[in-house]
């Protein structure tokens, strides 16, 4: 994964700077973020985001949410960390960038193009896509390949329910996803730090697993731009880069689709990307992780195979060598 070499300060800007100056700094960051070159991500470098102490914009409350029995009982990571320490290269390569740069992002109207091996292809309006479904709150562990993690109360719909409505044909073996490609709305796309649009994929049985979620919110509210508004994938047993944001395309296909990080660095990022403490990234260990919100000096915790969801998903990979199919 590309690495960012800016070292984040542990001291929040809002604590050391008058608010007016701090707000100007936010404007400065906004323009500077586009200009800054994407360099390298520093795994495990984790401090409070400079923006964590400000009042983040909140999403519209979602109604009629049911609680899922698939939730972990672990304490969720505070909202301001989940919404200000992000990876979303379409809005800049820094962790602070998406919260600033996606502030004006308008996720409506929003269309999702569905095609490939389905009986019901078409362009679905976002609201029509989710209207027939009940929204569930799923509190999941979420582990980034950079060895940080968080606990997120996502709100969403099992992907399997949505896919069934498209009537997959027997030739559908994989699902390919695509993010919006629009540099005017996603200013980080003016730089070719990745090849746009961001694309991801799942094997059909992974997509249909009950844990796989299409998230439309978190903390009971609509997703903010920085978290992938209005609709993103969440695959809790895989590294975070599989969880593609701001989806505009879903295609069911018969061969393994290309994925953005695999294209960018094939020796570092495979198609499967299952969380696995036994298989190191070529440049760092995956054995431990640091929980977001605890600060850089908080103790690391052991990473669990399949991020702790092995009982539900390990059988999907029976007979595969996970050090080769990483
Ligand atoms: N999706 C798109 N379109 N662009 C991205 O840069 N980053 C990925 C993933 N989805 C990314 C993306 C990575 S590396 C991670 S760790 C998660 O989003 C981060 O999700 P979060 O910011 O909501 O925590």
mmCIF file of C-alpha atoms in Angstrom, residues 79-314:
data_model
loop_
_atom_site.group_PDB
_atom_site.id
_atom_site.type_symbol
_atom_site.label_atom_id
_atom_site.label_comp_id
_atom_site.label_asym_id
_atom_site.label_seq_id
_atom_site.Cartn_x
_atom_site.Cartn_y
_atom_site.Cartn_z
ATOM 1 C CA UNK A 79 -17.558 8.374 16.487
ATOM 2 C CA UNK A 80 -15.073 11.196 16.006
ATOM 3 C CA UNK A 81 -12.208 8.743 15.429
ATOM 4 C CA UNK A 82 -14.224 6.633 12.975
ATOM 5 C CA UNK A 83 -15.100 9.755 10.995
ATOM 6 C CA UNK A 84 -11.795 11.669 11.072
ATOM 7 C CA UNK A 85 -9.083 9.007 10.640
ATOM 8 C CA UNK A 86 -9.829 7.605 7.208
ATOM 9 C CA UNK A 87 -8.384 5.986 4.133
ATOM 10 C CA UNK A 88 -10.161 7.319 1.069
ATOM 11 C CA UNK A 89 -7.601 8.253 -1.572
ATOM 12 C CA UNK A 90 -10.245 9.893 -3.766
ATOM 13 C CA UNK A 91 -10.158 12.642 -1.114
ATOM 14 C CA UNK A 92 -6.406 12.694 -0.443
ATOM 15 C CA UNK A 93 -3.775 10.313 0.850
ATOM 16 C CA UNK A 94 -3.558 11.637 4.425
ATOM 17 C CA UNK A 95 -5.668 10.212 7.233
ATOM 18 C CA UNK A 96 -7.056 13.691 7.971
ATOM 19 C CA UNK A 97 -7.762 14.535 4.341
ATOM 20 C CA UNK A 98 -11.096 12.757 3.715
ATOM 21 C CA UNK A 99 -12.874 14.419 6.668
ATOM 22 C CA UNK A 100 -11.863 17.834 5.308
ATOM 23 C CA UNK A 101 -12.053 17.215 1.587
ATOM 24 C CA UNK A 102 -15.316 15.241 1.580
ATOM 25 C CA UNK A 103 -17.139 17.824 3.692
ATOM 26 C CA UNK A 104 -19.045 19.176 0.680
ATOM 27 C CA UNK A 105 -19.581 15.820 -1.024
ATOM 28 C CA UNK A 106 -23.236 15.404 -2.080
ATOM 29 C CA UNK A 107 -24.203 11.714 -2.190
ATOM 30 C CA UNK A 108 -27.622 12.403 -3.829
ATOM 31 C CA UNK A 109 -28.842 11.804 -6.460
ATOM 32 C CA UNK A 110 -26.923 8.512 -6.624
ATOM 33 C CA UNK A 111 -27.259 5.694 -9.141
ATOM 34 C CA UNK A 112 -25.804 2.202 -8.996
ATOM 35 C CA UNK A 113 -25.328 0.394 -12.304
ATOM 36 C CA UNK A 114 -25.913 -3.353 -12.022
ATOM 37 C CA UNK A 115 -24.846 -5.682 -14.808
ATOM 38 C CA UNK A 116 -23.089 -8.826 -15.945
ATOM 39 C CA UNK A 117 -24.452 -12.257 -15.085
ATOM 40 C CA UNK A 118 -27.802 -11.155 -13.697
ATOM 41 C CA UNK A 119 -31.409 -11.536 -14.769
ATOM 42 C CA UNK A 120 -32.230 -7.983 -13.708
ATOM 43 C CA UNK A 121 -29.536 -5.587 -14.912
ATOM 44 C CA UNK A 122 -30.179 -1.861 -14.792
ATOM 45 C CA UNK A 123 -29.461 1.460 -13.194
ATOM 46 C CA UNK A 124 -30.881 1.504 -9.699
ATOM 47 C CA UNK A 125 -31.487 4.699 -7.793
ATOM 48 C CA UNK A 126 -29.810 4.397 -4.373
ATOM 49 C CA UNK A 127 -33.080 4.917 -2.471
ATOM 50 C CA UNK A 128 -34.875 2.252 -4.567
ATOM 51 C CA UNK A 129 -31.971 -0.099 -3.989
ATOM 52 C CA UNK A 130 -32.257 -0.012 -0.221
ATOM 53 C CA UNK A 131 -35.994 0.707 0.291
ATOM 54 C CA UNK A 132 -37.208 -2.951 0.249
ATOM 55 C CA UNK A 133 -34.756 -3.952 2.993
ATOM 56 C CA UNK A 134 -34.626 -3.660 6.759
ATOM 57 C CA UNK A 135 -31.609 -1.764 8.033
ATOM 58 C CA UNK A 136 -29.492 -3.672 10.542
ATOM 59 C CA UNK A 137 -26.952 -2.423 13.008
ATOM 60 C CA UNK A 138 -23.872 -4.647 12.881
ATOM 61 C CA UNK A 139 -21.093 -3.874 15.327
ATOM 62 C CA UNK A 140 -18.024 -5.315 13.629
ATOM 63 C CA UNK A 141 -14.301 -5.436 14.220
ATOM 64 C CA UNK A 142 -12.581 -3.651 11.303
ATOM 65 C CA UNK A 143 -8.868 -4.282 10.710
ATOM 66 C CA UNK A 144 -6.808 -2.182 8.319
ATOM 67 C CA UNK A 145 -3.786 -3.700 6.547
ATOM 68 C CA UNK A 146 -1.732 -0.911 8.171
ATOM 69 C CA UNK A 147 -2.203 -2.713 11.531
ATOM 70 C CA UNK A 148 -4.744 -0.409 13.107
ATOM 71 C CA UNK A 149 -8.258 -1.481 13.939
ATOM 72 C CA UNK A 150 -11.556 -0.218 15.259
ATOM 73 C CA UNK A 151 -14.993 -1.403 16.320
ATOM 74 C CA UNK A 152 -17.701 0.137 14.168
ATOM 75 C CA UNK A 153 -21.483 0.101 14.614
ATOM 76 C CA UNK A 154 -22.285 -0.058 10.901
ATOM 77 C CA UNK A 155 -25.844 0.216 9.612
ATOM 78 C CA UNK A 156 -26.600 -1.707 6.459
ATOM 79 C CA UNK A 157 -28.128 -4.563 4.527
ATOM 80 C CA UNK A 158 -26.618 -8.018 3.938
ATOM 81 C CA UNK A 159 -25.113 -7.940 0.442
ATOM 82 C CA UNK A 160 -26.683 -11.372 -0.234
ATOM 83 C CA UNK A 161 -30.187 -9.896 0.064
ATOM 84 C CA UNK A 162 -29.384 -7.208 -2.498
ATOM 85 C CA UNK A 163 -27.664 -9.598 -4.913
ATOM 86 C CA UNK A 164 -30.579 -12.054 -4.836
ATOM 87 C CA UNK A 165 -32.835 -9.284 -6.163
ATOM 88 C CA UNK A 166 -30.612 -8.993 -9.248
ATOM 89 C CA UNK A 167 -31.232 -12.727 -9.990
ATOM 90 C CA UNK A 168 -27.668 -14.008 -10.522
ATOM 91 C CA UNK A 169 -27.219 -16.539 -13.343
ATOM 92 C CA UNK A 170 -25.297 -19.802 -12.867
ATOM 93 C CA UNK A 171 -22.285 -18.161 -14.567
ATOM 94 C CA UNK A 172 -21.862 -15.611 -11.744
ATOM 95 C CA UNK A 173 -18.658 -16.613 -9.899
ATOM 96 C CA UNK A 174 -17.421 -13.222 -8.643
ATOM 97 C CA UNK A 175 -18.792 -9.791 -7.844
ATOM 98 C CA UNK A 176 -16.919 -6.722 -9.117
ATOM 99 C CA UNK A 177 -17.482 -3.337 -7.470
ATOM 100 C CA UNK A 178 -16.590 0.142 -8.679
ATOM 101 C CA UNK A 179 -16.344 3.530 -6.930
ATOM 102 C CA UNK A 180 -17.479 6.805 -8.476
ATOM 103 C CA UNK A 181 -14.907 8.282 -10.868
ATOM 104 C CA UNK A 182 -15.490 12.035 -10.871
ATOM 105 C CA UNK A 183 -12.492 14.271 -10.082
ATOM 106 C CA UNK A 184 -14.777 17.287 -9.700
ATOM 107 C CA UNK A 185 -16.548 15.645 -6.782
ATOM 108 C CA UNK A 186 -13.598 13.557 -5.611
ATOM 109 C CA UNK A 187 -10.651 15.949 -5.901
ATOM 110 C CA UNK A 188 -8.006 13.384 -4.931
ATOM 111 C CA UNK A 189 -8.625 11.764 -8.323
ATOM 112 C CA UNK A 190 -6.765 14.585 -10.073
ATOM 113 C CA UNK A 191 -3.600 12.791 -8.940
ATOM 114 C CA UNK A 192 -2.921 9.333 -10.277
ATOM 115 C CA UNK A 193 -1.800 7.894 -6.936
ATOM 116 C CA UNK A 194 -3.999 4.905 -7.822
ATOM 117 C CA UNK A 195 -5.670 3.981 -11.077
ATOM 118 C CA UNK A 196 -9.227 5.302 -10.960
ATOM 119 C CA UNK A 197 -11.904 4.239 -10.498
ATOM 120 C CA UNK A 198 -11.117 2.245 -7.353
ATOM 121 C CA UNK A 199 -12.298 -1.304 -7.974
ATOM 122 C CA UNK A 200 -12.700 -4.330 -5.721
ATOM 123 C CA UNK A 201 -14.095 -7.829 -5.912
ATOM 124 C CA UNK A 202 -15.320 -10.816 -3.946
ATOM 125 C CA UNK A 203 -15.840 -14.448 -4.807
ATOM 126 C CA UNK A 204 -19.559 -15.195 -5.021
ATOM 127 C CA UNK A 205 -19.587 -17.305 -1.826
ATOM 128 C CA UNK A 206 -17.817 -14.491 0.054
ATOM 129 C CA UNK A 207 -20.348 -11.984 -1.253
ATOM 130 C CA UNK A 208 -23.261 -14.197 -0.213
ATOM 131 C CA UNK A 209 -21.861 -14.889 3.280
ATOM 132 C CA UNK A 210 -24.276 -13.498 5.905
ATOM 133 C CA UNK A 211 -21.491 -11.350 7.428
ATOM 134 C CA UNK A 212 -20.916 -9.337 4.237
ATOM 135 C CA UNK A 213 -22.668 -6.012 4.542
ATOM 136 C CA UNK A 214 -23.550 -3.104 2.267
ATOM 137 C CA UNK A 215 -23.287 -0.251 4.739
ATOM 138 C CA UNK A 216 -25.292 2.944 4.378
ATOM 139 C CA UNK A 217 -24.608 4.345 7.828
ATOM 140 C CA UNK A 218 -22.752 4.160 11.105
ATOM 141 C CA UNK A 219 -23.671 5.100 14.655
ATOM 142 C CA UNK A 220 -27.352 5.166 13.557
ATOM 143 C CA UNK A 221 -26.724 7.925 10.997
ATOM 144 C CA UNK A 222 -26.187 8.111 7.240
ATOM 145 C CA UNK A 223 -22.571 7.671 6.164
ATOM 146 C CA UNK A 224 -20.555 10.845 5.833
ATOM 147 C CA UNK A 225 -18.557 11.371 2.629
ATOM 148 C CA UNK A 226 -15.298 10.319 4.263
ATOM 149 C CA UNK A 227 -16.719 6.910 5.214
ATOM 150 C CA UNK A 228 -18.026 6.125 1.712
ATOM 151 C CA UNK A 229 -21.434 7.800 1.381
ATOM 152 C CA UNK A 230 -23.971 6.814 0.373
ATOM 153 C CA UNK A 231 -23.148 3.097 0.107
ATOM 154 C CA UNK A 232 -20.010 1.026 0.732
ATOM 155 C CA UNK A 233 -19.011 -2.545 1.304
ATOM 156 C CA UNK A 234 -17.966 -3.956 4.706
ATOM 157 C CA UNK A 235 -16.268 -7.378 4.803
ATOM 158 C CA UNK A 236 -15.219 -7.784 8.448
ATOM 159 C CA UNK A 237 -12.865 -10.772 8.083
ATOM 160 C CA UNK A 238 -10.793 -9.044 5.372
ATOM 161 C CA UNK A 239 -8.368 -6.132 5.509
ATOM 162 C CA UNK A 240 -10.096 -2.764 5.212
ATOM 163 C CA UNK A 241 -9.036 -2.092 1.624
ATOM 164 C CA UNK A 242 -11.565 -4.699 0.421
ATOM 165 C CA UNK A 243 -14.354 -2.525 1.857
ATOM 166 C CA UNK A 244 -14.788 -0.303 -1.195
ATOM 167 C CA UNK A 245 -16.529 3.030 -0.688
ATOM 168 C CA UNK A 246 -19.079 5.143 -2.611
ATOM 169 C CA UNK A 247 -20.113 2.333 -4.948
ATOM 170 C CA UNK A 248 -21.643 3.145 -8.355
ATOM 171 C CA UNK A 249 -21.161 -0.200 -10.111
ATOM 172 C CA UNK A 250 -21.853 -3.842 -9.257
ATOM 173 C CA UNK A 251 -21.165 -6.514 -11.890
ATOM 174 C CA UNK A 252 -21.492 -10.255 -11.501
ATOM 175 C CA UNK A 253 -18.780 -11.917 -13.575
ATOM 176 C CA UNK A 254 -17.373 -15.362 -14.312
ATOM 177 C CA UNK A 255 -13.650 -14.600 -13.824
ATOM 178 C CA UNK A 256 -11.717 -13.042 -10.944
ATOM 179 C CA UNK A 257 -11.978 -9.248 -11.364
ATOM 180 C CA UNK A 258 -9.007 -6.852 -11.005
ATOM 181 C CA UNK A 259 -8.678 -5.028 -7.676
ATOM 182 C CA UNK A 260 -7.065 -1.635 -7.132
ATOM 183 C CA UNK A 261 -4.385 -2.467 -4.545
ATOM 184 C CA UNK A 262 -3.471 -5.718 -6.273
ATOM 185 C CA UNK A 263 -2.951 -3.748 -9.493
ATOM 186 C CA UNK A 264 -0.888 -1.169 -7.657
ATOM 187 C CA UNK A 265 1.389 -3.591 -5.712
ATOM 188 C CA UNK A 266 0.649 -7.234 -6.580
ATOM 189 C CA UNK A 267 3.339 -8.645 -4.258
ATOM 190 C CA UNK A 268 1.858 -6.837 -1.294
ATOM 191 C CA UNK A 269 -1.901 -7.086 -1.806
ATOM 192 C CA UNK A 270 -3.666 -10.195 -3.016
ATOM 193 C CA UNK A 271 -7.257 -10.702 -4.085
ATOM 194 C CA UNK A 272 -8.329 -12.465 -0.883
ATOM 195 C CA UNK A 273 -6.824 -10.135 1.748
ATOM 196 C CA UNK A 274 -8.112 -12.226 4.641
ATOM 197 C CA UNK A 275 -6.886 -10.910 7.991
ATOM 198 C CA UNK A 276 -4.121 -13.325 8.925
ATOM 199 C CA UNK A 277 -1.588 -12.800 11.734
ATOM 200 C CA UNK A 278 0.485 -15.720 10.358
ATOM 201 C CA UNK A 279 1.134 -14.075 6.997
ATOM 202 C CA UNK A 280 3.175 -10.881 7.228
ATOM 203 C CA UNK A 281 2.900 -8.055 4.784
ATOM 204 C CA UNK A 282 6.279 -7.972 2.934
ATOM 205 C CA UNK A 283 7.152 -4.757 4.814
ATOM 206 C CA UNK A 284 5.607 -5.304 8.267
ATOM 207 C CA UNK A 285 4.092 -7.905 10.576
ATOM 208 C CA UNK A 286 0.362 -8.511 10.751
ATOM 209 C CA UNK A 287 0.553 -10.276 14.146
ATOM 210 C CA UNK A 288 -0.667 -7.316 16.213
ATOM 211 C CA UNK A 289 -2.803 -4.249 15.811
ATOM 212 C CA UNK A 290 -3.419 -0.952 17.516
ATOM 213 C CA UNK A 291 -6.976 0.094 18.343
ATOM 214 C CA UNK A 292 -7.924 3.467 16.950
ATOM 215 C CA UNK A 293 -8.537 6.057 19.627
ATOM 216 C CA UNK A 294 -6.059 4.743 22.166
ATOM 217 C CA UNK A 295 -3.116 6.836 20.947
ATOM 218 C CA UNK A 296 0.259 5.720 19.647
ATOM 219 C CA UNK A 297 1.501 4.515 23.026
ATOM 220 C CA UNK A 298 -1.517 2.309 23.827
ATOM 221 C CA UNK A 299 -0.592 -1.392 23.942
ATOM 222 C CA UNK A 300 -1.095 -3.380 20.770
ATOM 223 C CA UNK A 301 -3.511 -6.334 20.806
ATOM 224 C CA UNK A 302 -3.094 -9.702 19.111
ATOM 225 C CA UNK A 303 -4.637 -9.893 15.652
ATOM 226 C CA UNK A 304 -7.078 -12.784 15.276
ATOM 227 C CA UNK A 305 -7.140 -14.989 12.192
ATOM 228 C CA UNK A 306 -10.022 -13.910 9.918
ATOM 229 C CA UNK A 307 -10.263 -10.971 12.338
ATOM 230 C CA UNK A 308 -12.041 -13.289 14.811
ATOM 231 C CA UNK A 309 -14.718 -14.408 12.320
ATOM 232 C CA UNK A 310 -13.109 -17.789 11.570
ATOM 233 C CA UNK A 311 -16.059 -19.834 12.785
ATOM 234 C CA UNK A 312 -18.262 -18.153 10.193
ATOM 235 C CA UNK A 313 -15.846 -17.983 7.242
ATOM 236 C CA UNK A 314 -12.808 -20.290 7.576
#
